[in-house]
Short mmCIF file of C-alpha atoms in Angstrom, two decimals:
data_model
loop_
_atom_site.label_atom_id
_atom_site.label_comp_id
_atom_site.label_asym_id
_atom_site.label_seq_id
_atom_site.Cartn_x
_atom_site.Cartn_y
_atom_site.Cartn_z
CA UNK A 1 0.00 0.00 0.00
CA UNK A 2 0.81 3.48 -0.83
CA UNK A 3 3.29 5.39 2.32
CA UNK A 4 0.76 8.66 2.43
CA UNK A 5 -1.62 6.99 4.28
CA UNK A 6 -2.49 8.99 7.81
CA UNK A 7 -3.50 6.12 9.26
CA UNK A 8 0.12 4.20 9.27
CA UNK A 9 2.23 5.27 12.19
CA UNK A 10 5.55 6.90 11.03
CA UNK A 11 7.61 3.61 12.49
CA UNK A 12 6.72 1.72 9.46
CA UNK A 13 7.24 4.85 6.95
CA UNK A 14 11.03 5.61 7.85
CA UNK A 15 13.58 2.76 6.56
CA UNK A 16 16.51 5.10 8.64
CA UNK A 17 18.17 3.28 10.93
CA UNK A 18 16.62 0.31 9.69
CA UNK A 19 18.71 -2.81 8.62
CA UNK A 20 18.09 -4.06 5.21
CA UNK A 21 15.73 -7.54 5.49
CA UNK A 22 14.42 -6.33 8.83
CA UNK A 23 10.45 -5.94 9.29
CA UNK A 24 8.17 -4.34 11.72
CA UNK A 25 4.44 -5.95 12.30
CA UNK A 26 1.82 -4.60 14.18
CA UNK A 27 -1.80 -5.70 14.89
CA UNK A 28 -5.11 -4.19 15.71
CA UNK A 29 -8.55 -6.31 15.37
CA UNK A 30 -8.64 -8.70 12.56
CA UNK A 31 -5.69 -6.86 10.84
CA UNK A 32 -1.62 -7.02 10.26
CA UNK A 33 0.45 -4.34 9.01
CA UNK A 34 4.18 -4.84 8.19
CA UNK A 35 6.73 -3.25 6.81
CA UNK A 36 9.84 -4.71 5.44
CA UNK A 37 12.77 -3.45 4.31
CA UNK A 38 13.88 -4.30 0.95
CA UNK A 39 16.92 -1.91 0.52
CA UNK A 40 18.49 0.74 1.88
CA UNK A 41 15.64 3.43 0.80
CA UNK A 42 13.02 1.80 0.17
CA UNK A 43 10.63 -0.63 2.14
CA UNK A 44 7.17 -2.27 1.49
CA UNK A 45 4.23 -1.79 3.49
CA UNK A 46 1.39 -4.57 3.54
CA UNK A 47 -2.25 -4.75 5.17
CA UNK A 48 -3.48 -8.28 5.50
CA UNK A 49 -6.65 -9.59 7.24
CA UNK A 50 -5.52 -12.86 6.63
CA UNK A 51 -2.80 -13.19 8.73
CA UNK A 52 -3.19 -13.02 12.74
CA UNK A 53 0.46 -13.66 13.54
CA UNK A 54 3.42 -12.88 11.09
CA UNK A 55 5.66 -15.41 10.67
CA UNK A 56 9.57 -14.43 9.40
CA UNK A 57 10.58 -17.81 6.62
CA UNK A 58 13.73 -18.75 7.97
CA UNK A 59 15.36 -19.18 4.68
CA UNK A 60 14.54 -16.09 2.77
CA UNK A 61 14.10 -14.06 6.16
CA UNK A 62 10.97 -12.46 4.93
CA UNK A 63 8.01 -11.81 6.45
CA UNK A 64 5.09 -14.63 5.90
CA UNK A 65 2.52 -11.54 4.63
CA UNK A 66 5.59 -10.70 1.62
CA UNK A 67 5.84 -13.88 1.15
CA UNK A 68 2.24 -14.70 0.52
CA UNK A 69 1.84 -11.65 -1.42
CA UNK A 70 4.64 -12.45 -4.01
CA UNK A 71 3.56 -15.80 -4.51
CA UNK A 72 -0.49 -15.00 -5.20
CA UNK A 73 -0.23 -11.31 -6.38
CA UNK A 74 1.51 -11.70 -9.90
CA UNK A 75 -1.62 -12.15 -11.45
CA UNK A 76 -2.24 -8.11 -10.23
CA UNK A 77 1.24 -7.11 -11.36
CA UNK A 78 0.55 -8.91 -15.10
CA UNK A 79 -2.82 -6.81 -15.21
CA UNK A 80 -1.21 -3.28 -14.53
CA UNK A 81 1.88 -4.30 -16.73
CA UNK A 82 -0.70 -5.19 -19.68
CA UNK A 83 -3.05 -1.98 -19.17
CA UNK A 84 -0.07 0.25 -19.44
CA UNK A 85 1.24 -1.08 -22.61
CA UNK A 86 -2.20 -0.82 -24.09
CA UNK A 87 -4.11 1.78 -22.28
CA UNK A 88 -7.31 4.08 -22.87
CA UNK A 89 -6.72 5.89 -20.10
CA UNK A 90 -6.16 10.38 -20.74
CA UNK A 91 -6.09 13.15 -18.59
CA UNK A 92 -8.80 13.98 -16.50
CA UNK A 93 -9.70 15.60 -13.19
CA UNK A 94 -12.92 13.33 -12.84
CA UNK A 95 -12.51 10.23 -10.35
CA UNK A 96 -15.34 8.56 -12.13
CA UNK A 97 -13.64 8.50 -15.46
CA UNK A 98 -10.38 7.38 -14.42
CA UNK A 99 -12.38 4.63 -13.06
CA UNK A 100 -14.21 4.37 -15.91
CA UNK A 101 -10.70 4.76 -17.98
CA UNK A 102 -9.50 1.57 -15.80
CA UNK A 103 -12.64 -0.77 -16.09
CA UNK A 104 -12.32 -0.88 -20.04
CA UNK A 105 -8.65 -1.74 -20.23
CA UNK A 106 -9.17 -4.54 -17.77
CA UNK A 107 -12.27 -6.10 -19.84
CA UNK A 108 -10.14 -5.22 -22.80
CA UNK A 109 -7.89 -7.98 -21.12
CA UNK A 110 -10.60 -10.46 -19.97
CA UNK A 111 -12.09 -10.12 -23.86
CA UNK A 112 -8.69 -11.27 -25.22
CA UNK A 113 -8.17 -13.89 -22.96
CA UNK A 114 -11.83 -15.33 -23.46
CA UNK A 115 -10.89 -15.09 -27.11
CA UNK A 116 -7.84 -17.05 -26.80
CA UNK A 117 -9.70 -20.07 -24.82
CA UNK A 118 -12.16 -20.35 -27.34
CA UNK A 119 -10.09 -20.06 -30.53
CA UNK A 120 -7.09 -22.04 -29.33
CA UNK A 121 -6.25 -22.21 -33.00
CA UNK A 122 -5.73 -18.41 -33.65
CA UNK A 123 -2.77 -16.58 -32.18
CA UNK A 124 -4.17 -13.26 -32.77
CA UNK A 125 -1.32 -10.66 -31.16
CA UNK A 126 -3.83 -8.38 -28.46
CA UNK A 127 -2.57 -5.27 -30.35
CA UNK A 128 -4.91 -6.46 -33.34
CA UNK A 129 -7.81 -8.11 -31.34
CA UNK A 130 -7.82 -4.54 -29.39
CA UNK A 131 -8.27 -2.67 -32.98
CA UNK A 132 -11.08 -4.82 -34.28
CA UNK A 133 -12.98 -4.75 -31.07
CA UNK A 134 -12.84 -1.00 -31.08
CA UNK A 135 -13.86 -1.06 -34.59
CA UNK A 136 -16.80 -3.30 -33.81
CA UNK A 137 -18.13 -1.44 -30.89
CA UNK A 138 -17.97 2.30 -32.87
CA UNK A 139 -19.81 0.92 -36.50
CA UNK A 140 -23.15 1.54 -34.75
CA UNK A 141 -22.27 4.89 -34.17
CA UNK A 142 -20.40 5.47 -37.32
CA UNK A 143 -23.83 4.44 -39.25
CA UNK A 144 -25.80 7.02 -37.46
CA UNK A 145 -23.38 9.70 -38.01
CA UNK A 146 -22.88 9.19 -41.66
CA UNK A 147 -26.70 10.07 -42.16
CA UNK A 148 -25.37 13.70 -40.99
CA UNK A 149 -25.10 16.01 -44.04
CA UNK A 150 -22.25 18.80 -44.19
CA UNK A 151 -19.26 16.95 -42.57
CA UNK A 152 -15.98 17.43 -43.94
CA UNK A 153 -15.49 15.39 -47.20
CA UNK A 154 -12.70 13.02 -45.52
CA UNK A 155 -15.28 11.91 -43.43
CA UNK A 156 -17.70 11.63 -45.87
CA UNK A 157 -15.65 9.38 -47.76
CA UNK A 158 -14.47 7.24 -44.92
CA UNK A 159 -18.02 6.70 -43.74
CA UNK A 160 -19.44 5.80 -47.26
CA UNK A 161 -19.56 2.60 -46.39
CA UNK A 162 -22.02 2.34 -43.18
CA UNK A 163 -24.13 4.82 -44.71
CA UNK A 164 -27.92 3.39 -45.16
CA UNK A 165 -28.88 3.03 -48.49
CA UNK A 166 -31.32 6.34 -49.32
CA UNK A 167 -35.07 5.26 -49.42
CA UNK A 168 -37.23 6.86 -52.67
CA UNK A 169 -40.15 8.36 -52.19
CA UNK A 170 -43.41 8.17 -53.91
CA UNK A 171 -44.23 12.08 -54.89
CA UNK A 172 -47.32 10.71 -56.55
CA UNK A 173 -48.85 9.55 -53.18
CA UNK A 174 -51.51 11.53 -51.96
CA UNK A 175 -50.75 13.27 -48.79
CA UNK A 176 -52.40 12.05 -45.33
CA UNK A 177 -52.82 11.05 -42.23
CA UNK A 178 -50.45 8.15 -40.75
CA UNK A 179 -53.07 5.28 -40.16
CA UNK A 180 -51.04 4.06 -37.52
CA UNK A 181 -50.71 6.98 -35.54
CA UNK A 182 -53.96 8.73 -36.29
CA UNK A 183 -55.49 12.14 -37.02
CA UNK A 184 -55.24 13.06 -33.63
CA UNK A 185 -51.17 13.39 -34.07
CA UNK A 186 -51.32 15.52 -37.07
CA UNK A 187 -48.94 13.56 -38.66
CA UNK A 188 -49.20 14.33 -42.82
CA UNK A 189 -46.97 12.36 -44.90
CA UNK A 190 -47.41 11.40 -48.71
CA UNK A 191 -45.33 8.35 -47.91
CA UNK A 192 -47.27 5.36 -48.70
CA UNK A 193 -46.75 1.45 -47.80
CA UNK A 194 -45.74 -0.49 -51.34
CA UNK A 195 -47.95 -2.91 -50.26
CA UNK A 196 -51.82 -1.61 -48.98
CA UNK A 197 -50.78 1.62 -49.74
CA UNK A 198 -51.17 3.42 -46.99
CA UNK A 199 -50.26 6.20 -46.25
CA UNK A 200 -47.13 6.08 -43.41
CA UNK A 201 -44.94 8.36 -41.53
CA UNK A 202 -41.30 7.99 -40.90
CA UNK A 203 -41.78 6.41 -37.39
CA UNK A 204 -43.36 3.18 -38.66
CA UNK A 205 -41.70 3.21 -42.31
CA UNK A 206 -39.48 0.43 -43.07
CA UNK A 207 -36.51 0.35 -45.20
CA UNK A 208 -38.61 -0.40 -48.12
CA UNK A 209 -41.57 1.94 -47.23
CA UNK A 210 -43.53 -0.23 -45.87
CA UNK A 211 -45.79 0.20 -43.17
CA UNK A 212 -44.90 -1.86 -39.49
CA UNK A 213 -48.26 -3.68 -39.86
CA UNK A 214 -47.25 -5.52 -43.71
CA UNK A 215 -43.22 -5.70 -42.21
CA UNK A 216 -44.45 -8.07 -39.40
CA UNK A 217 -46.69 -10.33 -41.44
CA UNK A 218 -43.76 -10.63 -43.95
CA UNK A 219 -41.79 -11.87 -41.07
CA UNK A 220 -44.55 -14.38 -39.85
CA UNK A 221 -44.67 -15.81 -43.68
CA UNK A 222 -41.43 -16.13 -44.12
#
């Protein structure tokens, strides 16, 4: 644990006068805190709730709390070693997106490694897998924005390819009412449904102008 804690008395902060290997415990409820010096400036402090007693190895002369730590806690060093390489984390005086910052490079992780189990036959590098799952997760949005008109034309281009194909209208259709909204919404359209003809407005028009009614018996059929 971090040394700027109030809470830790100033005994375990200091490694002056302290011999290199040595270690200080102390113990209040259901917790242990040591500290142990590792070299001449610096030493490592550790709260534990597992440990009642602390127990120095006699081979290694370390604590039993360091020792437990370095032999379970790799998996936590591996983590913060992979979310720096590959990080989405930026500047930002927020708490809540720093957390947020943190919770998407660790399920970037826990993606990849789900990945990996179940295609034991690809060795996809996590730099790649990373891309395409960013890729995947923005095409919804990149669909609605490409329906924006007046964007610059290197956007334009680049999003040519989610945007929805353009729907023609029937200027021959008689204007209306939407049937399936009523008069009572005042919605006039001279959109009609290709198939009872019908006049429709944009909230219940399908891709192919057809009302929402006609759409779901299609479905049924088919």
């Amino acid at each position: 644990m971090k040394r700027n804690k109030r809470e830790i008395p100033p005994e375990f902060i200091s490694e002056k006068n302290r011999q290199v290997g040595s270690s200080l415990s102390g113990f209040q409820n259901d917790m242990s805190l040591t500290s142990y010096v590792t070299t001449k400036k610096k030493c490592v402090i550790i709260l534990s709730t597992m440990h009642d007693t602390v127990v120095i190895d006699p081979d290694t002369h370390k604590p039993e709390t360091i020792m437990d730590y370095n032999s379970t806690k790799g998996g936590v060093d591996s983590v913060d070693q992979m979310c720096s390489t590959y990080s989405t984390s930026r500047k930002t005086r927020r708490w809540t997106m720093t957390v947020f910052f943190r919770i998407l490079d660790i399920a970037g992780i826990n993606f990849y490694k789900i990945y990996l189990a179940n295609n034991l036959e690809n060795n996809i590098r996590r730099t790649e897998y990373l891309k395409t799952l960013a890729i995947s997760l923005m095409q919804e949005h990149w669909r609605e924005r490409a329906q924006i008109w007046g964007l610059p034309k290197d956007v334009l281009t680049f999003l040519s390819d989610y945007k929805k194909p353009t729907v023609e209208i029937n200027k021959d259709t008689r204007k209306g009412y939407c049937y399936l909204c009523g008069s009572h919404k005042n919605n006039r359209t001279n959109t009609a449904c290709e198939k009872c003809h019908k006049n429709v407005c944009k909230n219940h028009r399908q891709q192919r102008i057809e009302c929402s009614r006609c759409f779901e018996d299609e479905d049924l059929s088919s």
